[in-house]
Structure formats: C-alpha cells, structure tokens
C-alpha cells in the first residue's frame, strides 16, 4: 500500500516493529539517540532484516525498511508514527517531528505510560488539534533482538491490548489503521480515554511501591543481603499496605475527575488488585488479597529485586527502571493530577520523596510538585498545567451527556 509509517527507537521493540511492518508498508526507522541510526544502517547494510516469530505458522519474516535515519523531516510524509521506545525518550520525538507533521497523522505510542497525551499535546502546540494520539497500555509483544540491527525474535504476542484515542472523534479511523498494521493479534480493545490508560498504569504503583516496601527508610537497615529477595512473590504485609495506599489514592483521583467531567469513564483505571484479577486469571492460587495475588502468581516465579553485587553480598539497584522510569513517567502523573485536584496523597508522597533521591531528581519540595526537574516527568505541572480547567483542555476531554 501507499501507507508510510515511521517507527521510532532502536532497541528491542523498535527493531521488531520495523521488521514486522516493512513487509507490507513503506516503513522508515527513526532514531534520534546518539549515532544509533547510522550504526543500524551500517549493521544492516544491503541485507534484509530477519524477524522470527516463535510459535507462529509462518515464523520467519524477512523485510527491508525503506530507510533508517535521524532526520526528523521524514515526518512530513508519515501517515502513522509508532513510538516503540522507553517513555523518557517520547518527548524528543514529538518535539522534533512537530514542525513537519501533516494534519491527521496518527501517533501510536507503545507503551504510553502515563500522561503521554498531555506531553504530546503540549509539544504539538497549535498543531495539536489536527493530530491523533493513540496510547497503548503496553507493548503488544515480548521481544528481543538477537543480532543487533539485523535479527530479532517475537517471544510472545498478547491476545488483546487496550488503547485510547485522543481526540475521541478520530477513534474509528485510528484504531482501524493501527489494527491493520498489527495484523490479527493483538486485538486492540478500545479504552474510553487516555486519562484511563494513564491512571491504569500498573507499573507506576507496583514497581515504586514494592521497591519502597523493601528498601525504603521504614523497612531496610541499609545492609547487603545474602540473596536477591523475590520481587512480587516477596511482597510482605508492610509492602501491601504501601501498594493499597497508593492504589486507593489513585482511585480517589479517578472518582473526582469523573465527577468533574460529565460522561468521563475511567473504568480501565481499576485498582491494582482488579488489574491482577483481569490480567492473570487462573495463574494465582490465592486471590483473596492483593498480597495473595502477587505472592501466588505463577507468572512471577523466580523474579527477584534488581540488585548489584554478587551472591552473599547484594545491594539493591535503586536506579533501575522500576524507579528511574516508573516514577517520572508514571507515578508523577498521578501525583500531579492529585495536586491539581487538591487531593492529599500521603502514601504516594512518601514513595516519591524517597525515590527522587534514589534517581537523582528533584520532583517534590516540601510536599509540593515544584522541584526543578518537574519538566523531566509526566506531571502535568511539568508542562505548566496547574488547574483542572487547563488539564481538561489539554487532554481534550469532551464532556458528554
Ligand atoms: P530498549 O531498552 O531495548 O530500548 C533501547 C532504545 O531506547 C535505544 O535503542 C534507543 O533508541 C533508546 N534510548 C536509550 N537510551 C536513550 C537516551 N539516553 N536517549 C534517547 N533514547 C534512548 O527497550 P525495549 O525493549 O525496546 O522496550 C521499549 C519499551 O517497551 C519500554 O518502555 C519497555 O519497558 C517496554 N516493554 C518492552 C518489552 C519487551 O519485550 N522488549 C515488553 C513489555 C514492555
């Protein structure tokens, strides 16, 4: 077809998406990271990219991207732009593409994490009203490159995946186009609003909450551990109270937003326990409590805390993405929303206050979202939003009914 797609990034996910789409569409890989585009071009040379799909009938996909570049002006011909890159890098792509993008461009972000639509709108400026943002709750595949720039493997494909479209009027066209690109699986399930995707983000609760519960000032003596503690299956009563506190605070934000915007539906922004029931059905032997869902979840067998050091002498890796990504582009969004709504979030506050020191950012000062590094986070305050009215406008939340 004539559809022109840009795939952004150069890691596992971006390589897989490039390989997958190049077979049927004019696909250009774009990376702004250091000299990654040049390196990728050199690595591939005149050869084709080889994608292996584990467990599929046709398990080898051989294709050639139409280009690999760091030139943002390729956005002028793009019908669809896919971001398959860690969330801290999203802003740079939005900003560099903005001057070139044509009206109606569909920008799909997988995963969007939290507040991706707000960042997008603010970077697009005047152009935002003509652009379509599609936030995916996660990446559709578990995947790894096997030979950088040349070969990659899809280890598993999700059956279904939630995605929300901003503005809602573009829903049918955007989701139809993206489903066409992805193929039959995963089946894209429409979520009513990107605010729901943002406040659903389970990683923003689970990862910082479990890190705080184990390594925070209330529970850790600062001494090395002989073994790496189990991450999910090691959640204890104290950590559970932290997780429940955080998830409840987010629920309160959801209910207040729903009151404020008639017709707004945040059903996908469920509690963490509900998320486990929905996503891991049949894999847990005790679902009576949140702790039970995590401790008895087979999918988590063997998963430990990120640590440094060696057996007998492990220290936590407090700069791992569980804090370095999930706090700035997850939890900070939720905290920022709560502050805009004047709602107290004592549990989230103590987690952010501890985590910001671990990752070397100044986010909260004296309990307020005023730190100098706010712009590096997805807190709406980072793009100057401090009132509900400003947020509702930038999020394009159209009151219904
Ligand atoms: P990755 O770590 O392979 O991505 C690395 C890429 O990120 C680099 O190639 C570069 O393009 C970019 N990058 C790295 N450092 C940068 C910097 N300082 N500045 C700008 N860009 C930089 O990640 P991935 O495996 O491709 O995953 C992408 C996203 O999908 C992540 O959010 C990840 O958590 C999520 N995810 C991945 C999988 C998977 O199976 N790979 C599964 C679920 C979710």
Short mmCIF file of C-alpha atoms and ligand atoms in Angstrom, two decimals:
data_model
loop_
_atom_site.label_atom_id
_atom_site.label_comp_id
_atom_site.label_asym_id
_atom_site.label_seq_id
_atom_site.Cartn_x
_atom_site.Cartn_y
_atom_site.Cartn_z
CA UNK A 1 0.00 0.00 0.00
CA UNK A 2 0.98 3.66 -0.03
CA UNK A 3 0.83 3.99 3.74
CA UNK A 4 4.04 5.49 5.10
CA UNK A 5 4.98 4.51 8.65
CA UNK A 6 7.76 5.81 10.88
CA UNK A 7 8.99 3.54 13.66
CA UNK A 8 10.88 5.38 16.39
CA UNK A 9 13.66 3.97 18.54
CA UNK A 10 16.37 1.40 18.03
CA UNK A 11 16.01 -1.13 20.83
CA UNK A 12 14.22 -4.48 21.02
CA UNK A 13 10.75 -3.14 20.37
CA UNK A 14 11.62 -0.68 17.58
CA UNK A 15 13.57 -3.32 15.66
CA UNK A 16 10.70 -5.78 15.92
CA UNK A 17 8.07 -3.26 14.79
CA UNK A 18 10.30 -2.19 11.89
CA UNK A 19 10.75 -5.81 10.79
CA UNK A 20 7.06 -6.54 11.13
CA UNK A 21 5.78 -3.53 9.18
CA UNK A 22 8.45 -3.30 6.45
CA UNK A 23 6.98 -6.34 4.71
CA UNK A 24 3.76 -4.56 3.81
CA UNK A 25 4.31 -0.84 4.24
CA UNK A 26 6.80 1.83 3.41
CA UNK A 27 8.50 1.81 6.80
CA UNK A 28 11.22 4.20 7.91
CA UNK A 29 13.10 3.60 11.16
CA UNK A 30 13.94 6.81 13.02
CA UNK A 31 16.30 7.12 15.96
CA UNK A 32 17.47 10.39 17.46
CA UNK A 33 19.59 8.62 20.06
CA UNK A 34 23.31 9.42 19.62
CA UNK A 35 24.54 7.80 16.37
CA UNK A 36 22.13 4.89 16.59
CA UNK A 37 20.53 5.40 13.14
CA UNK A 38 23.93 5.39 11.41
CA UNK A 39 25.02 2.34 13.38
CA UNK A 40 21.84 0.48 12.47
CA UNK A 41 22.26 1.35 8.79
CA UNK A 42 25.81 0.03 8.85
CA UNK A 43 24.82 -3.11 10.74
CA UNK A 44 22.11 -3.98 8.20
CA UNK A 45 23.99 -2.90 5.07
CA UNK A 46 22.19 -4.16 1.97
CA UNK A 47 20.79 -7.19 3.75
CA UNK A 48 17.25 -7.83 4.84
CA UNK A 49 16.05 -7.73 8.43
CA UNK A 50 15.04 -11.12 9.79
CA UNK A 51 12.22 -11.45 12.30
CA UNK A 52 11.47 -14.78 13.96
CA UNK A 53 8.01 -15.26 15.43
CA UNK A 54 8.04 -18.08 17.98
CA UNK A 55 5.11 -20.45 17.76
CA UNK A 56 3.60 -18.96 14.58
CA UNK A 57 2.73 -20.87 11.41
CA UNK A 58 4.80 -18.51 9.29
CA UNK A 59 7.63 -17.94 11.70
CA UNK A 60 10.16 -16.02 9.60
CA UNK A 61 9.51 -12.55 8.29
CA UNK A 62 12.18 -11.13 6.02
CA UNK A 63 11.92 -7.48 5.08
CA UNK A 64 13.76 -4.27 4.30
CA UNK A 65 12.97 -0.91 5.85
CA UNK A 66 12.64 1.89 3.29
CA UNK A 67 15.11 3.90 5.33
CA UNK A 68 16.92 4.27 8.64
CA UNK A 69 17.52 7.87 9.61
CA UNK A 70 17.88 10.55 12.27
CA UNK A 71 16.29 13.18 10.02
CA UNK A 72 13.01 14.39 11.57
CA UNK A 73 11.77 15.81 8.25
CA UNK A 74 10.68 12.31 7.15
CA UNK A 75 7.63 13.03 9.32
CA UNK A 76 6.20 15.17 6.51
CA UNK A 77 5.11 12.07 4.54
CA UNK A 78 4.14 9.93 7.51
CA UNK A 79 0.57 8.64 7.85
CA UNK A 80 1.40 6.77 11.03
CA UNK A 81 4.20 7.24 13.56
CA UNK A 82 4.85 4.45 16.05
CA UNK A 83 6.93 5.09 19.15
CA UNK A 84 8.38 1.82 20.44
CA UNK A 85 10.97 3.30 22.75
CA UNK A 86 11.22 3.81 26.52
CA UNK A 87 8.96 6.62 27.75
CA UNK A 88 11.72 9.03 28.81
CA UNK A 89 12.54 9.43 25.09
CA UNK A 90 9.00 10.23 23.83
CA UNK A 91 9.20 14.00 24.26
CA UNK A 92 12.19 14.36 21.93
CA UNK A 93 10.36 12.58 19.10
CA UNK A 94 7.21 14.68 19.50
CA UNK A 95 9.21 17.88 19.61
CA UNK A 96 11.41 17.17 16.58
CA UNK A 97 8.57 15.83 14.40
CA UNK A 98 6.08 18.59 15.27
CA UNK A 99 7.15 21.14 12.62
CA UNK A 100 6.90 18.56 9.81
CA UNK A 101 3.80 16.51 10.66
CA UNK A 102 0.78 16.78 8.38
CA UNK A 103 -2.79 17.07 9.73
CA UNK A 104 -4.35 13.76 10.67
CA UNK A 105 -1.10 11.95 11.41
CA UNK A 106 -1.76 9.03 13.75
CA UNK A 107 0.82 8.73 16.51
CA UNK A 108 0.75 5.38 18.31
CA UNK A 109 2.78 5.05 21.49
CA UNK A 110 3.51 1.62 22.90
CA UNK A 111 3.59 1.69 25.83
CA UNK A 112 2.44 5.23 26.54
CA UNK A 113 2.94 5.01 30.31
CA UNK A 114 1.11 7.98 31.93
CA UNK A 115 0.30 11.42 30.58
CA UNK A 116 1.73 10.72 27.12
CA UNK A 117 -1.22 12.50 25.51
CA UNK A 118 -0.59 15.62 27.61
CA UNK A 119 3.07 15.71 26.66
CA UNK A 120 2.12 15.17 23.01
CA UNK A 121 -0.46 17.99 23.01
CA UNK A 122 1.95 20.39 24.65
CA UNK A 123 4.81 19.59 22.21
CA UNK A 124 2.48 19.86 19.17
CA UNK A 125 1.34 23.34 20.24
CA UNK A 126 -1.05 24.88 17.71
CA UNK A 127 -0.95 21.70 15.63
CA UNK A 128 -2.33 19.52 18.43
CA UNK A 129 -5.94 19.96 17.31
CA UNK A 130 -5.24 18.22 13.98
CA UNK A 131 -3.21 15.30 15.35
CA UNK A 132 -4.28 11.92 16.66
CA UNK A 133 -2.66 10.35 19.71
CA UNK A 134 -3.15 6.66 20.45
CA UNK A 135 -1.87 5.50 23.83
CA UNK A 136 -1.35 1.74 24.28
CA UNK A 137 -1.31 0.28 27.78
CA UNK A 138 1.68 -1.90 26.99
CA UNK A 139 3.86 -3.28 24.22
CA UNK A 140 1.95 -5.94 22.24
CA UNK A 141 4.89 -8.37 22.26
CA UNK A 142 7.59 -9.81 24.45
CA UNK A 143 10.56 -9.45 22.15
CA UNK A 144 14.35 -9.24 21.91
CA UNK A 145 16.81 -8.53 19.16
CA UNK A 146 19.18 -11.47 18.69
CA UNK A 147 21.70 -9.79 16.41
CA UNK A 148 21.51 -6.02 16.87
CA UNK A 149 20.11 -4.26 13.81
CA UNK A 150 19.76 -7.49 11.80
CA UNK A 151 17.69 -10.11 13.60
CA UNK A 152 15.03 -10.15 16.28
CA UNK A 153 12.56 -12.54 17.84
CA UNK A 154 8.96 -12.17 18.98
CA UNK A 155 8.75 -14.46 22.00
CA UNK A 156 5.06 -13.95 22.61
CA UNK A 157 2.14 -11.83 21.37
CA UNK A 158 -0.64 -10.54 23.62
CA UNK A 159 -4.16 -11.63 22.68
CA UNK A 160 -5.69 -8.25 23.45
CA UNK A 161 -4.35 -4.83 24.27
CA UNK A 162 -6.06 -1.64 25.48
CA UNK A 163 -5.60 1.57 23.54
CA UNK A 164 -7.23 5.00 23.80
CA UNK A 165 -7.57 7.66 21.11
CA UNK A 166 -7.34 11.44 21.59
CA UNK A 167 -9.44 13.09 20.27
CA UNK A 168 -12.34 10.60 20.53
CA UNK A 169 -13.72 11.73 17.16
CA UNK A 170 -10.71 10.06 15.47
CA UNK A 171 -11.30 6.69 17.15
CA UNK A 172 -12.65 4.59 14.30
CA UNK A 173 -10.08 5.64 11.75
CA UNK A 174 -7.10 5.48 14.12
CA UNK A 175 -7.88 2.09 15.64
CA UNK A 176 -8.78 0.64 12.23
CA UNK A 177 -5.49 1.83 10.77
CA UNK A 178 -3.40 0.53 13.67
CA UNK A 179 -5.19 -2.83 13.74
CA UNK A 180 -4.43 -3.13 10.04
CA UNK A 181 -0.75 -2.55 10.74
CA UNK A 182 -0.56 -5.02 13.64
CA UNK A 183 -2.47 -7.83 11.92
CA UNK A 184 -4.90 -10.13 13.71
CA UNK A 185 -3.10 -10.15 17.10
CA UNK A 186 -3.09 -8.46 19.42
CA UNK A 187 -6.72 -7.45 19.11
CA UNK A 188 -6.92 -3.76 20.04
CA UNK A 189 -9.63 -3.13 22.64
CA UNK A 190 -10.77 0.46 22.77
CA UNK A 191 -10.39 2.22 26.10
CA UNK A 192 -12.63 5.29 26.53
CA UNK A 193 -9.91 7.84 27.25
CA UNK A 194 -6.17 8.29 27.54
CA UNK A 195 -6.68 9.52 31.10
CA UNK A 196 -7.87 5.99 31.89
CA UNK A 197 -4.73 4.47 30.32
CA UNK A 198 -2.62 6.96 32.31
CA UNK A 199 -4.22 6.20 35.67
CA UNK A 200 -4.38 2.46 35.00
CA UNK A 201 -0.60 2.12 34.57
CA UNK A 202 0.06 -0.75 37.00
CA UNK A 203 3.84 -0.31 36.82
CA UNK A 204 3.63 3.11 38.48
CA UNK A 205 2.16 1.50 41.62
CA UNK A 206 3.78 -1.94 41.66
CA UNK A 207 7.37 -1.06 40.86
CA UNK A 208 7.99 2.00 43.06
CA UNK A 209 5.70 0.58 45.79
CA UNK A 210 7.49 -2.74 46.05
CA UNK A 211 10.90 -1.01 45.92
CA UNK A 212 9.85 1.34 48.74
CA UNK A 213 8.38 -1.50 50.76
CA UNK A 214 11.65 -3.42 50.68
CA UNK A 215 14.35 -0.73 50.53
CA UNK A 216 12.68 2.39 51.92
CA UNK A 217 13.52 4.01 55.28
CA UNK A 218 10.68 2.24 57.10
CA UNK A 219 11.97 -1.28 56.44
CA UNK A 220 15.61 -1.53 55.35
CA UNK A 221 18.68 -1.27 57.59
CA UNK A 222 20.97 -0.43 54.66
CA UNK A 223 22.87 -3.71 54.90
CA UNK A 224 23.65 -6.06 52.00
CA UNK A 225 21.53 -9.20 51.50
CA UNK A 226 22.87 -12.72 51.05
CA UNK A 227 20.28 -13.45 48.37
CA UNK A 228 18.26 -11.31 45.96
CA UNK A 229 14.79 -11.00 47.55
CA UNK A 230 11.83 -12.11 45.45
CA UNK A 231 10.14 -9.08 43.92
CA UNK A 232 6.43 -9.87 43.56
CA UNK A 233 6.30 -13.12 45.50
CA UNK A 234 8.26 -11.47 48.30
CA UNK A 235 5.66 -8.75 48.95
CA UNK A 236 5.03 -8.69 52.73
CA UNK A 237 2.27 -7.14 54.84
CA UNK A 238 4.03 -3.78 55.06
CA UNK A 239 4.58 -3.56 51.30
CA UNK A 240 0.95 -4.50 50.75
CA UNK A 241 -0.17 -1.54 52.86
CA UNK A 242 2.01 0.76 50.74
CA UNK A 243 0.55 -0.65 47.50
CA UNK A 244 -3.01 -0.41 48.83
CA UNK A 245 -2.42 3.16 49.96
CA UNK A 246 -1.13 4.18 46.55
CA UNK A 247 -3.84 2.42 44.53
CA UNK A 248 -6.58 3.89 46.78
CA UNK A 249 -5.19 7.39 46.35
CA UNK A 250 -5.30 6.95 42.57
CA UNK A 251 -8.89 5.67 42.80
CA UNK A 252 -9.89 8.82 44.69
CA UNK A 253 -8.39 10.91 41.86
CA UNK A 254 -10.41 8.90 39.32
CA UNK A 255 -13.70 9.44 41.17
CA UNK A 256 -13.08 13.17 41.49
CA UNK A 257 -12.24 13.54 37.79
CA UNK A 258 -15.38 11.60 36.85
CA UNK A 259 -17.44 14.00 38.96
CA UNK A 260 -15.77 16.97 37.36
CA UNK A 261 -16.17 15.88 33.72
CA UNK A 262 -19.69 14.63 32.93
CA UNK A 263 -19.62 11.37 30.98
CA UNK A 264 -15.93 10.70 31.63
CA UNK A 265 -15.39 6.97 32.10
CA UNK A 266 -12.24 5.81 33.88
CA UNK A 267 -13.30 2.17 34.24
CA UNK A 268 -9.97 0.91 32.90
CA UNK A 269 -8.10 2.74 35.65
CA UNK A 270 -9.01 -0.03 38.08
CA UNK A 271 -7.44 -0.93 41.42
CA UNK A 272 -4.22 -2.90 41.34
CA UNK A 273 -6.00 -5.97 42.71
CA UNK A 274 -8.63 -5.77 39.96
CA UNK A 275 -5.83 -5.49 37.40
CA UNK A 276 -4.36 -8.75 38.69
CA UNK A 277 -7.75 -10.45 38.54
CA UNK A 278 -8.22 -9.26 34.95
CA UNK A 279 -4.73 -9.95 33.62
CA UNK A 280 -3.55 -13.05 35.49
CA UNK A 281 -6.78 -15.01 35.80
CA UNK A 282 -6.07 -18.65 36.56
CA UNK A 283 -2.38 -18.12 37.36
CA UNK A 284 -2.83 -17.25 41.06
CA UNK A 285 -3.79 -19.70 43.81
CA UNK A 286 -4.84 -17.06 46.38
CA UNK A 287 -6.81 -14.09 45.08
CA UNK A 288 -8.36 -13.11 48.43
CA UNK A 289 -5.95 -10.19 48.88
CA UNK A 290 -3.60 -8.07 46.77
CA UNK A 291 -0.65 -9.69 48.54
CA UNK A 292 -2.06 -13.11 47.69
CA UNK A 293 -2.41 -12.18 44.01
CA UNK A 294 1.25 -11.20 43.93
CA UNK A 295 2.72 -13.90 46.18
CA UNK A 296 0.97 -16.79 44.45
CA UNK A 297 1.24 -15.62 40.84
CA UNK A 298 2.93 -18.28 38.72
CA UNK A 299 3.94 -15.72 36.10
CA UNK A 300 6.28 -14.25 38.73
CA UNK A 301 8.18 -17.45 39.58
CA UNK A 302 11.84 -16.61 40.18
CA UNK A 303 11.57 -12.84 39.59
CA UNK A 304 13.80 -11.03 42.08
CA UNK A 305 14.59 -7.45 43.04
CA UNK A 306 17.08 -5.72 40.75
CA UNK A 307 20.37 -5.95 42.63
CA UNK A 308 24.05 -5.19 42.25
CA UNK A 309 26.91 -7.20 43.68
CA UNK A 310 27.37 -10.94 44.00
CA UNK A 311 25.95 -13.89 45.92
CA UNK A 312 26.30 -13.29 49.65
CA UNK A 313 26.60 -9.54 49.16
CA UNK A 314 23.71 -8.00 47.22
CA UNK A 315 22.70 -4.35 47.31
CA UNK A 316 19.55 -3.01 45.61
CA UNK A 317 19.85 -1.28 42.23
CA UNK A 318 17.94 1.86 43.17
CA UNK A 319 18.50 3.37 39.75
CA UNK A 320 16.76 0.54 37.90
CA UNK A 321 13.83 1.41 35.61
CA UNK A 322 11.39 0.41 38.39
CA UNK A 323 12.25 3.79 39.91
CA UNK A 324 14.04 5.61 37.08
CA UNK A 325 11.19 5.15 34.57
CA UNK A 326 8.09 4.31 36.60
CA UNK A 327 8.38 7.27 38.98
CA UNK A 328 8.92 10.09 36.43
CA UNK A 329 6.62 8.84 33.66
CA UNK A 330 4.08 7.06 35.87
CA UNK A 331 3.66 7.97 39.49
CA UNK A 332 4.47 11.66 38.94
CA UNK A 333 1.49 11.94 36.61
CA UNK A 334 -0.86 10.54 39.25
CA UNK A 335 0.63 12.79 41.95
CA UNK A 336 0.39 15.80 39.66
CA UNK A 337 -3.29 15.09 38.95
CA UNK A 338 -4.00 14.74 42.67
CA UNK A 339 -2.34 18.09 43.36
CA UNK A 340 -4.35 19.77 40.60
CA UNK A 341 -7.49 18.41 42.28
CA UNK A 342 -6.25 19.44 45.77
CA UNK A 343 -6.36 15.86 47.00
CA UNK A 344 -3.98 14.52 49.64
CA UNK A 345 -1.80 11.53 48.69
CA UNK A 346 0.26 10.71 51.79
CA UNK A 347 1.43 7.29 50.57
CA UNK A 348 2.40 8.38 47.08
CA UNK A 349 4.17 11.39 48.62
CA UNK A 350 6.43 9.31 50.82
CA UNK A 351 7.29 6.98 47.93
CA UNK A 352 8.16 9.87 45.58
CA UNK A 353 10.08 11.72 48.28
CA UNK A 354 12.25 8.64 48.84
CA UNK A 355 12.52 7.65 45.17
CA UNK A 356 13.55 11.07 43.89
CA UNK A 357 16.70 10.83 46.00
CA UNK A 358 17.46 7.37 44.61
CA UNK A 359 17.20 8.53 40.98
CA UNK A 360 18.80 11.93 41.49
CA UNK A 361 15.82 14.10 40.57
CA UNK A 362 14.19 16.97 42.43
CA UNK A 363 10.44 16.47 41.92
CA UNK A 364 8.67 17.34 45.18
CA UNK A 365 9.75 20.12 47.52
CA UNK A 366 8.03 20.44 50.91
CA UNK A 367 5.22 18.20 49.71
CA UNK A 368 4.54 20.23 46.55
CA UNK A 369 5.17 19.46 42.90
CA UNK A 370 7.61 22.32 42.40
CA UNK A 371 11.03 20.62 42.04
CA UNK A 372 13.44 21.83 39.37
CA UNK A 373 13.26 18.52 37.47
CA UNK A 374 9.47 18.54 37.04
CA UNK A 375 9.80 19.01 33.27
CA UNK A 376 11.59 15.64 33.10
CA UNK A 377 8.45 13.98 34.45
CA UNK A 378 4.89 13.45 33.20
CA UNK A 379 3.41 15.56 35.98
CA UNK A 380 1.06 17.98 34.19
CA UNK A 381 2.83 20.71 36.19
CA UNK A 382 5.91 19.90 34.09
CA UNK A 383 4.21 21.48 31.07
CA UNK A 384 2.71 24.30 33.14
CA UNK A 385 -0.70 22.78 33.94
CA UNK A 386 -1.88 23.58 37.47
CA UNK A 387 -5.69 23.84 37.27
CA UNK A 388 -8.42 21.34 36.36
CA UNK A 389 -9.63 23.59 33.53
CA UNK A 390 -6.19 23.72 31.90
CA UNK A 391 -5.86 19.96 32.20
CA UNK A 392 -9.29 19.24 30.74
CA UNK A 393 -8.48 21.47 27.77
CA UNK A 394 -5.07 19.95 27.01
CA UNK A 395 -6.41 16.40 27.48
CA UNK A 396 -9.25 17.22 25.05
CA UNK A 397 -11.76 15.74 27.49
CA UNK A 398 -15.07 16.37 25.80
CA UNK A 399 -17.92 16.45 28.33
CA UNK A 400 -20.74 14.10 27.34
CA UNK A 401 -24.35 13.83 28.40
P1 LIG B 1 15.21 -0.95 24.95
O1 LIG B 1 15.90 -0.80 26.26
O2 LIG B 1 15.69 -2.02 24.03
O3 LIG B 1 15.29 0.47 24.20
C1 LIG B 1 16.53 0.98 23.95
C2 LIG B 1 16.39 2.15 23.00
O4 LIG B 1 15.95 3.29 23.70
C3 LIG B 1 17.69 2.53 22.36
O5 LIG B 1 17.95 1.67 21.26
C4 LIG B 1 17.41 3.97 21.98
O6 LIG B 1 16.68 4.05 20.78
C5 LIG B 1 16.53 4.44 23.12
N1 LIG B 1 17.36 5.11 24.13
C6 LIG B 1 18.11 4.53 25.09
N2 LIG B 1 18.74 5.46 25.82
C7 LIG B 1 18.38 6.66 25.32
C8 LIG B 1 18.69 8.00 25.65
N3 LIG B 1 19.50 8.31 26.67
N4 LIG B 1 18.11 8.99 24.93
C9 LIG B 1 17.27 8.70 23.92
N5 LIG B 1 16.94 7.45 23.55
C10 LIG B 1 17.50 6.44 24.24
O7 LIG B 1 13.68 -1.09 25.27
P2 LIG B 1 12.64 -2.06 24.50
O8 LIG B 1 12.84 -3.44 24.97
O9 LIG B 1 12.67 -1.75 23.06
O10 LIG B 1 11.26 -1.56 25.12
C11 LIG B 1 10.63 -0.34 24.73
C12 LIG B 1 9.52 -0.07 25.71
O11 LIG B 1 8.61 -1.18 25.75
C13 LIG B 1 9.99 0.12 27.16
O12 LIG B 1 9.16 1.06 27.78
C14 LIG B 1 9.78 -1.25 27.78
O13 LIG B 1 9.63 -1.20 29.18
C15 LIG B 1 8.51 -1.69 27.08
N6 LIG B 1 8.32 -3.14 27.02
C16 LIG B 1 9.24 -3.94 26.39
C17 LIG B 1 9.02 -5.30 26.30
C18 LIG B 1 9.99 -6.21 25.56
O14 LIG B 1 9.72 -7.41 25.48
N7 LIG B 1 11.07 -5.72 24.98
C19 LIG B 1 7.88 -5.87 26.88
C20 LIG B 1 6.94 -5.03 27.52
C21 LIG B 1 7.18 -3.67 27.57
#
